[in-house]
Amino acid sequence: CDSLLQPITMAFGEESAAHESPSAARVLTAVEKVLDEWLVTGLHRAGARKFIQDKICKGNTEECQHVRQWLLLRMNGRVWDHGIPLMCRSAENVPGLRSMPLWPREETSWLSAVEARHSEILAELMAVRKTPQLSGFQPYRDPVHSQGQPAADGLGVEGVDRGMWNVLYLFLNHKQFEDNCLRFPKTIAAIQEAFPRHYSHAFFSALTPGSHILKHMGPSNRMLRVWLPLCGFDKFKL
């Protein structure tokens, strides 16, 4: 329960406190399991413990209310049951964050910095396509799920029910595709300037004419997905 977070302050501050207070020991163990779950180690783990102690346990500040709710859920092995049909039910979802299928332009004025680099990004992409080496594009695949159509090559499920969808990854799940990034220096600069805290998820997306992308959802409500149309949008529709 929420009140059990209070003894954590003592448990983090004094190693012996967990032995003196059974409730503190249980809470501390639950927090450590959450840090294990997210593979938090070393200095990052020490920083996470300090943040939990200073920002979550010692006060009920508005700025931490969402992560506080999330931590309590994960400590109890639960995920946020949001009831939103088109949002995934994932351990990464943080309760209470604003959610919109499409965000209004007045909420995303920072996108102008990306749009201003459109011609540079397109030029880099076209230049890569003309080189004799492999372009770096590969078929898009979704993780395996019960309603998906398994791919013919056995890798994941298809993202389209007709046509072809190929992607060229720059960043994915905190992995940087260094060879690809070296070929797109201006694109990488645009990403880093416009998204200083980007989700480590960026790629070029290419569809063959007549392709249809199946309904799908992102991995978390912590990520705001941005698409920059580059070329070939005759008769395209959402």
PDB file of C-alpha atoms in Angstrom:
ATOM      1  CA  CYS A   1       0.000   0.000   0.000  1.00  0.00           C
ATOM      2  CA  ASP A   2       0.995   3.641  -0.433  1.00  0.00           C
ATOM      3  CA  SER A   3       1.817   4.167   3.230  1.00  0.00           C
ATOM      4  CA  LEU A   4       4.496   1.495   3.065  1.00  0.00           C
ATOM      5  CA  LEU A   5       6.686   3.805   1.026  1.00  0.00           C
ATOM      6  CA  GLN A   6       7.419   5.980   4.058  1.00  0.00           C
ATOM      7  CA  PRO A   7       9.661   3.444   5.888  1.00  0.00           C
ATOM      8  CA  ILE A   8      11.847   3.192   2.766  1.00  0.00           C
ATOM      9  CA  THR A   9      13.466   6.494   3.703  1.00  0.00           C
ATOM     10  CA  MET A  10      14.781   4.943   6.885  1.00  0.00           C
ATOM     11  CA  ALA A  11      15.707   1.692   5.150  1.00  0.00           C
ATOM     12  CA  PHE A  12      17.825   3.468   2.544  1.00  0.00           C
ATOM     13  CA  GLY A  13      19.385   5.795   5.096  1.00  0.00           C
ATOM     14  CA  GLU A  14      20.431   3.119   7.564  1.00  0.00           C
ATOM     15  CA  GLU A  15      21.342  -0.382   6.521  1.00  0.00           C
ATOM     16  CA  SER A  16      20.167  -1.786   9.849  1.00  0.00           C
ATOM     17  CA  ALA A  17      16.701  -0.242   9.531  1.00  0.00           C
ATOM     18  CA  ALA A  18      15.470  -3.063   7.304  1.00  0.00           C
ATOM     19  CA  HIS A  19      16.251  -5.506  10.110  1.00  0.00           C
ATOM     20  CA  GLU A  20      14.509  -3.355  12.716  1.00  0.00           C
ATOM     21  CA  SER A  21      11.339  -2.804  10.682  1.00  0.00           C
ATOM     22  CA  PRO A  22       9.740  -5.782   8.880  1.00  0.00           C
ATOM     23  CA  SER A  23       7.593  -3.433   6.775  1.00  0.00           C
ATOM     24  CA  ALA A  24      10.649  -1.449   5.692  1.00  0.00           C
ATOM     25  CA  ALA A  25      12.425  -4.667   4.765  1.00  0.00           C
ATOM     26  CA  ARG A  26       9.497  -5.814   2.620  1.00  0.00           C
ATOM     27  CA  VAL A  27       9.271  -2.500   0.838  1.00  0.00           C
ATOM     28  CA  LEU A  28      13.022  -2.303   0.287  1.00  0.00           C
ATOM     29  CA  THR A  29      13.030  -5.819  -1.162  1.00  0.00           C
ATOM     30  CA  ALA A  30      10.168  -4.891  -3.502  1.00  0.00           C
ATOM     31  CA  VAL A  31      12.015  -1.788  -4.713  1.00  0.00           C
ATOM     32  CA  GLU A  32      15.187  -3.782  -5.331  1.00  0.00           C
ATOM     33  CA  LYS A  33      13.171  -6.271  -7.406  1.00  0.00           C
ATOM     34  CA  VAL A  34      11.858  -3.424  -9.553  1.00  0.00           C
ATOM     35  CA  LEU A  35      15.423  -2.196 -10.116  1.00  0.00           C
ATOM     36  CA  ASP A  36      16.428  -5.762 -11.017  1.00  0.00           C
ATOM     37  CA  GLU A  37      13.481  -5.994 -13.414  1.00  0.00           C
ATOM     38  CA  TRP A  38      14.716  -2.927 -15.309  1.00  0.00           C
ATOM     39  CA  LEU A  39      18.358  -4.077 -15.191  1.00  0.00           C
ATOM     40  CA  VAL A  40      19.462  -0.990 -13.242  1.00  0.00           C
ATOM     41  CA  THR A  41      23.040  -1.487 -12.018  1.00  0.00           C
ATOM     42  CA  GLY A  42      26.081   0.392 -10.760  1.00  0.00           C
ATOM     43  CA  LEU A  43      25.919   4.174 -10.540  1.00  0.00           C
ATOM     44  CA  HIS A  44      22.519   4.196 -12.218  1.00  0.00           C
ATOM     45  CA  ARG A  45      21.152   1.997  -9.435  1.00  0.00           C
ATOM     46  CA  ALA A  46      22.620   4.263  -6.768  1.00  0.00           C
ATOM     47  CA  GLY A  47      21.063   7.265  -8.504  1.00  0.00           C
ATOM     48  CA  ALA A  48      17.696   5.506  -8.742  1.00  0.00           C
ATOM     49  CA  ARG A  49      17.767   4.671  -5.035  1.00  0.00           C
ATOM     50  CA  LYS A  50      18.545   8.291  -4.148  1.00  0.00           C
ATOM     51  CA  PHE A  51      15.756   9.566  -6.404  1.00  0.00           C
ATOM     52  CA  ILE A  52      13.263   7.165  -4.808  1.00  0.00           C
ATOM     53  CA  GLN A  53      14.386   8.204  -1.344  1.00  0.00           C
ATOM     54  CA  ASP A  54      14.498  11.976  -1.933  1.00  0.00           C
ATOM     55  CA  LYS A  55      11.651  12.509  -4.383  1.00  0.00           C
ATOM     56  CA  ILE A  56       9.166   9.691  -3.818  1.00  0.00           C
ATOM     57  CA  CYS A  57       9.486   8.570  -0.201  1.00  0.00           C
ATOM     58  CA  LYS A  58      10.061  11.874   1.564  1.00  0.00           C
ATOM     59  CA  GLY A  59       7.258  13.813  -0.035  1.00  0.00           C
ATOM     60  CA  ASN A  60       4.174  13.780  -2.204  1.00  0.00           C
ATOM     61  CA  THR A  61       5.243  16.389  -4.745  1.00  0.00           C
ATOM     62  CA  GLU A  62       3.050  16.794  -7.806  1.00  0.00           C
ATOM     63  CA  GLU A  63       5.998  16.352 -10.155  1.00  0.00           C
ATOM     64  CA  CYS A  64       6.541  12.759  -8.962  1.00  0.00           C
ATOM     65  CA  GLN A  65       2.959  11.588  -8.513  1.00  0.00           C
ATOM     66  CA  HIS A  66       2.940   9.601 -11.765  1.00  0.00           C
ATOM     67  CA  VAL A  67       6.182   7.745 -11.143  1.00  0.00           C
ATOM     68  CA  ARG A  68       5.067   7.133  -7.560  1.00  0.00           C
ATOM     69  CA  GLN A  69       1.919   5.384  -8.831  1.00  0.00           C
ATOM     70  CA  TRP A  70       3.975   3.431 -11.348  1.00  0.00           C
ATOM     71  CA  LEU A  71       6.477   2.294  -8.708  1.00  0.00           C
ATOM     72  CA  LEU A  72       3.715   1.077  -6.399  1.00  0.00           C
ATOM     73  CA  LEU A  73       2.203  -0.960  -9.236  1.00  0.00           C
ATOM     74  CA  ARG A  74       5.524  -2.562 -10.162  1.00  0.00           C
ATOM     75  CA  MET A  75       6.360  -3.291  -6.510  1.00  0.00           C
ATOM     76  CA  ASN A  76       3.152  -5.323  -6.434  1.00  0.00           C
ATOM     77  CA  GLY A  77       3.816  -6.992  -9.804  1.00  0.00           C
ATOM     78  CA  ARG A  78       0.960  -5.152 -11.517  1.00  0.00           C
ATOM     79  CA  VAL A  79       0.559  -2.934 -14.585  1.00  0.00           C
ATOM     80  CA  TRP A  80      -1.686   0.075 -15.094  1.00  0.00           C
ATOM     81  CA  ASP A  81      -5.166  -1.042 -16.188  1.00  0.00           C
ATOM     82  CA  HIS A  82      -5.972   2.104 -18.173  1.00  0.00           C
ATOM     83  CA  GLY A  83      -8.992   0.855 -20.138  1.00  0.00           C
ATOM     84  CA  ILE A  84      -7.931   2.701 -23.321  1.00  0.00           C
ATOM     85  CA  PRO A  85      -8.666   0.414 -26.336  1.00  0.00           C
ATOM     86  CA  LEU A  86      -5.817   1.564 -28.604  1.00  0.00           C
ATOM     87  CA  MET A  87      -3.101   1.655 -25.920  1.00  0.00           C
ATOM     88  CA  CYS A  88      -0.989  -1.356 -25.085  1.00  0.00           C
ATOM     89  CA  ARG A  89      -1.151  -2.835 -21.605  1.00  0.00           C
ATOM     90  CA  SER A  90       2.497  -2.748 -20.640  1.00  0.00           C
ATOM     91  CA  ALA A  91       4.694  -2.547 -17.561  1.00  0.00           C
ATOM     92  CA  GLU A  92       6.273   0.537 -19.157  1.00  0.00           C
ATOM     93  CA  ASN A  93       3.045   2.571 -19.066  1.00  0.00           C
ATOM     94  CA  VAL A  94       3.038   5.336 -16.456  1.00  0.00           C
ATOM     95  CA  PRO A  95      -0.392   6.088 -14.916  1.00  0.00           C
ATOM     96  CA  GLY A  96      -1.983   9.452 -15.560  1.00  0.00           C
ATOM     97  CA  LEU A  97       0.141  10.773 -18.427  1.00  0.00           C
ATOM     98  CA  ARG A  98      -1.753  12.709 -21.079  1.00  0.00           C
ATOM     99  CA  SER A  99      -2.727  10.497 -23.990  1.00  0.00           C
ATOM    100  CA  MET A 100      -3.981  11.537 -27.439  1.00  0.00           C
ATOM    101  CA  PRO A 101      -4.114   9.578 -30.720  1.00  0.00           C
ATOM    102  CA  LEU A 102      -3.030  12.769 -32.517  1.00  0.00           C
ATOM    103  CA  TRP A 103      -1.452  15.734 -30.755  1.00  0.00           C
ATOM    104  CA  PRO A 104      -2.454  19.270 -31.844  1.00  0.00           C
ATOM    105  CA  ARG A 105       0.228  21.387 -33.470  1.00  0.00           C
ATOM    106  CA  GLU A 106       0.120  24.026 -30.726  1.00  0.00           C
ATOM    107  CA  GLU A 107       1.364  21.334 -28.308  1.00  0.00           C
ATOM    108  CA  THR A 108       4.351  20.482 -30.509  1.00  0.00           C
ATOM    109  CA  SER A 109       5.877  23.790 -31.592  1.00  0.00           C
ATOM    110  CA  TRP A 110       9.334  22.209 -31.289  1.00  0.00           C
ATOM    111  CA  LEU A 111       8.588  20.184 -34.433  1.00  0.00           C
ATOM    112  CA  SER A 112       9.510  23.233 -36.517  1.00  0.00           C
ATOM    113  CA  ALA A 113      13.166  22.483 -35.816  1.00  0.00           C
ATOM    114  CA  VAL A 114      12.769  19.056 -37.440  1.00  0.00           C
ATOM    115  CA  GLU A 115      10.751  20.314 -40.414  1.00  0.00           C
ATOM    116  CA  ALA A 116      13.416  22.925 -41.098  1.00  0.00           C
ATOM    117  CA  ARG A 117      15.881  20.086 -41.782  1.00  0.00           C
ATOM    118  CA  HIS A 118      13.551  18.238 -44.190  1.00  0.00           C
ATOM    119  CA  SER A 119      15.594  18.920 -47.342  1.00  0.00           C
ATOM    120  CA  GLU A 120      18.860  17.894 -45.671  1.00  0.00           C
ATOM    121  CA  ILE A 121      17.396  14.644 -44.345  1.00  0.00           C
ATOM    122  CA  LEU A 122      15.817  13.784 -47.705  1.00  0.00           C
ATOM    123  CA  ALA A 123      19.082  14.536 -49.531  1.00  0.00           C
ATOM    124  CA  GLU A 124      21.013  12.176 -47.237  1.00  0.00           C
ATOM    125  CA  LEU A 125      18.468   9.416 -47.789  1.00  0.00           C
ATOM    126  CA  MET A 126      18.552   9.784 -51.582  1.00  0.00           C
ATOM    127  CA  ALA A 127      22.361   9.806 -51.542  1.00  0.00           C
ATOM    128  CA  VAL A 128      22.461   6.553 -49.571  1.00  0.00           C
ATOM    129  CA  ARG A 129      20.048   4.928 -52.014  1.00  0.00           C
ATOM    130  CA  LYS A 130      22.425   5.714 -54.893  1.00  0.00           C
ATOM    131  CA  THR A 131      25.480   4.128 -53.302  1.00  0.00           C
ATOM    132  CA  PRO A 132      26.544   0.634 -54.478  1.00  0.00           C
ATOM    133  CA  GLN A 133      26.588  -0.767 -50.950  1.00  0.00           C
ATOM    134  CA  LEU A 134      23.489  -2.166 -49.264  1.00  0.00           C
ATOM    135  CA  SER A 135      21.017   0.526 -48.264  1.00  0.00           C
ATOM    136  CA  GLY A 136      20.533  -0.783 -44.724  1.00  0.00           C
ATOM    137  CA  PHE A 137      16.778  -1.208 -45.088  1.00  0.00           C
ATOM    138  CA  GLN A 138      15.203  -4.397 -43.758  1.00  0.00           C
ATOM    139  CA  PRO A 139      11.630  -5.738 -43.449  1.00  0.00           C
ATOM    140  CA  TYR A 140       9.714  -4.286 -40.525  1.00  0.00           C
ATOM    141  CA  ARG A 141       8.650  -6.886 -37.983  1.00  0.00           C
ATOM    142  CA  ASP A 142       6.379  -6.655 -34.952  1.00  0.00           C
ATOM    143  CA  PRO A 143       7.005  -8.828 -31.881  1.00  0.00           C
ATOM    144  CA  VAL A 144       5.080 -12.099 -31.940  1.00  0.00           C
ATOM    145  CA  HIS A 145       1.520 -11.792 -30.625  1.00  0.00           C
ATOM    146  CA  SER A 146      -1.617 -13.911 -30.828  1.00  0.00           C
ATOM    147  CA  GLN A 147      -3.385 -11.854 -33.508  1.00  0.00           C
ATOM    148  CA  GLY A 148      -0.375 -11.312 -35.767  1.00  0.00           C
ATOM    149  CA  GLN A 149       0.401 -12.930 -39.115  1.00  0.00           C
ATOM    150  CA  PRO A 150       3.730 -14.787 -38.747  1.00  0.00           C
ATOM    151  CA  ALA A 151       6.354 -13.648 -41.244  1.00  0.00           C
ATOM    152  CA  ALA A 152       7.410 -16.124 -43.913  1.00  0.00           C
ATOM    153  CA  ASP A 153      11.024 -16.006 -42.685  1.00  0.00           C
ATOM    154  CA  GLY A 154       9.915 -16.880 -39.152  1.00  0.00           C
ATOM    155  CA  LEU A 155      11.104 -13.573 -37.679  1.00  0.00           C
ATOM    156  CA  GLY A 156       8.256 -11.866 -35.806  1.00  0.00           C
ATOM    157  CA  VAL A 157       4.934 -10.974 -37.417  1.00  0.00           C
ATOM    158  CA  GLU A 158       4.110  -8.851 -40.439  1.00  0.00           C
ATOM    159  CA  GLY A 159       3.313  -5.174 -40.013  1.00  0.00           C
ATOM    160  CA  VAL A 160       1.310  -5.013 -43.252  1.00  0.00           C
ATOM    161  CA  ASP A 161      -1.464  -7.107 -44.780  1.00  0.00           C
ATOM    162  CA  ARG A 162      -0.494  -6.086 -48.306  1.00  0.00           C
ATOM    163  CA  GLY A 163       2.595  -4.595 -49.886  1.00  0.00           C
ATOM    164  CA  MET A 164       5.973  -4.300 -48.153  1.00  0.00           C
ATOM    165  CA  TRP A 165       7.178  -2.194 -45.236  1.00  0.00           C
ATOM    166  CA  ASN A 166      10.928  -1.734 -44.857  1.00  0.00           C
ATOM    167  CA  VAL A 167      12.834   0.236 -42.237  1.00  0.00           C
ATOM    168  CA  LEU A 168      16.360   1.529 -41.711  1.00  0.00           C
ATOM    169  CA  TYR A 169      17.144   1.794 -38.014  1.00  0.00           C
ATOM    170  CA  LEU A 170      19.237   4.570 -36.482  1.00  0.00           C
ATOM    171  CA  PHE A 171      18.244   3.890 -32.859  1.00  0.00           C
ATOM    172  CA  LEU A 172      16.119   1.090 -31.424  1.00  0.00           C
ATOM    173  CA  ASN A 173      15.562   0.098 -27.799  1.00  0.00           C
ATOM    174  CA  HIS A 174      18.612   2.057 -26.589  1.00  0.00           C
ATOM    175  CA  LYS A 175      20.835   0.525 -29.269  1.00  0.00           C
ATOM    176  CA  GLN A 176      22.563   2.799 -31.758  1.00  0.00           C
ATOM    177  CA  PHE A 177      23.110   1.386 -35.247  1.00  0.00           C
ATOM    178  CA  GLU A 178      26.497   3.025 -35.659  1.00  0.00           C
ATOM    179  CA  ASP A 179      27.124   2.115 -39.309  1.00  0.00           C
ATOM    180  CA  ASN A 180      23.771   3.578 -40.305  1.00  0.00           C
ATOM    181  CA  CYS A 181      24.244   6.682 -38.160  1.00  0.00           C
ATOM    182  CA  LEU A 182      27.598   7.437 -39.807  1.00  0.00           C
ATOM    183  CA  ARG A 183      25.817   7.641 -43.166  1.00  0.00           C
ATOM    184  CA  PHE A 184      23.270  10.163 -41.891  1.00  0.00           C
ATOM    185  CA  PRO A 185      25.202  12.831 -39.934  1.00  0.00           C
ATOM    186  CA  LYS A 186      22.749  15.655 -40.628  1.00  0.00           C
ATOM    187  CA  THR A 187      19.777  13.468 -39.736  1.00  0.00           C
ATOM    188  CA  ILE A 188      21.423  12.474 -36.445  1.00  0.00           C
ATOM    189  CA  ALA A 189      22.187  16.125 -35.715  1.00  0.00           C
ATOM    190  CA  ALA A 190      18.530  17.026 -36.321  1.00  0.00           C
ATOM    191  CA  ILE A 191      17.380  14.282 -33.938  1.00  0.00           C
ATOM    192  CA  GLN A 192      19.798  15.269 -31.199  1.00  0.00           C
ATOM    193  CA  GLU A 193      19.005  18.984 -31.488  1.00  0.00           C
ATOM    194  CA  ALA A 194      15.215  18.622 -31.576  1.00  0.00           C
ATOM    195  CA  PHE A 195      14.967  15.679 -29.160  1.00  0.00           C
ATOM    196  CA  PRO A 196      17.714  16.026 -26.523  1.00  0.00           C
ATOM    197  CA  ARG A 197      15.958  13.347 -24.442  1.00  0.00           C
ATOM    198  CA  HIS A 198      14.797  11.186 -27.337  1.00  0.00           C
ATOM    199  CA  TYR A 199      13.454   7.693 -26.683  1.00  0.00           C
ATOM    200  CA  SER A 200      16.361   6.024 -28.517  1.00  0.00           C
ATOM    201  CA  HIS A 201      13.923   4.974 -31.230  1.00  0.00           C
ATOM    202  CA  ALA A 202      14.426   6.483 -34.680  1.00  0.00           C
ATOM    203  CA  PHE A 203      14.296   5.020 -38.174  1.00  0.00           C
ATOM    204  CA  PHE A 204      13.493   5.637 -41.828  1.00  0.00           C
ATOM    205  CA  SER A 205      10.293   3.936 -42.995  1.00  0.00           C
ATOM    206  CA  ALA A 206       9.606   2.960 -46.628  1.00  0.00           C
ATOM    207  CA  LEU A 207       6.437   1.442 -48.111  1.00  0.00           C
ATOM    208  CA  THR A 208       5.909   0.002 -51.566  1.00  0.00           C
ATOM    209  CA  PRO A 209       2.933   1.484 -53.492  1.00  0.00           C
ATOM    210  CA  GLY A 210      -0.388   0.067 -52.323  1.00  0.00           C
ATOM    211  CA  SER A 211       0.899  -1.095 -48.932  1.00  0.00           C
ATOM    212  CA  HIS A 212      -1.445  -1.116 -45.953  1.00  0.00           C
ATOM    213  CA  ILE A 213      -0.075  -0.965 -42.399  1.00  0.00           C
ATOM    214  CA  LEU A 214      -2.045  -2.960 -39.848  1.00  0.00           C
ATOM    215  CA  LYS A 215      -3.353  -1.371 -36.668  1.00  0.00           C
ATOM    216  CA  HIS A 216      -0.672  -1.397 -34.041  1.00  0.00           C
ATOM    217  CA  MET A 217       0.428   0.407 -30.898  1.00  0.00           C
ATOM    218  CA  GLY A 218       3.649   1.685 -29.399  1.00  0.00           C
ATOM    219  CA  PRO A 219       5.511   0.101 -26.479  1.00  0.00           C
ATOM    220  CA  SER A 220       4.665   2.730 -23.874  1.00  0.00           C
ATOM    221  CA  ASN A 221       2.746   5.928 -23.173  1.00  0.00           C
ATOM    222  CA  ARG A 222       6.098   7.478 -22.228  1.00  0.00           C
ATOM    223  CA  MET A 223       6.927   7.800 -25.932  1.00  0.00           C
ATOM    224  CA  LEU A 224       5.489  10.454 -28.236  1.00  0.00           C
ATOM    225  CA  ARG A 225       5.931   9.239 -31.815  1.00  0.00           C
ATOM    226  CA  VAL A 226       6.782  11.816 -34.476  1.00  0.00           C
ATOM    227  CA  TRP A 227       6.630  11.183 -38.223  1.00  0.00           C
ATOM    228  CA  LEU A 228       8.368  13.461 -40.755  1.00  0.00           C
ATOM    229  CA  PRO A 229       6.956  12.788 -44.271  1.00  0.00           C
ATOM    230  CA  LEU A 230       9.817  12.843 -46.776  1.00  0.00           C
ATOM    231  CA  CYS A 231       8.556  11.891 -50.246  1.00  0.00           C
ATOM    232  CA  GLY A 232       6.157   9.731 -52.278  1.00  0.00           C
ATOM    233  CA  PHE A 233       2.860  10.668 -50.654  1.00  0.00           C
ATOM    234  CA  ASP A 234       0.582  10.780 -53.717  1.00  0.00           C
ATOM    235  CA  LYS A 235      -2.771   9.117 -52.830  1.00  0.00           C
ATOM    236  CA  PHE A 236      -1.488   8.371 -49.338  1.00  0.00           C
ATOM    237  CA  LYS A 237      -4.033   8.421 -46.522  1.00  0.00           C
ATOM    238  CA  LEU A 238      -4.401   7.639 -42.827  1.00  0.00           C
TER     239      LEU A 238
END
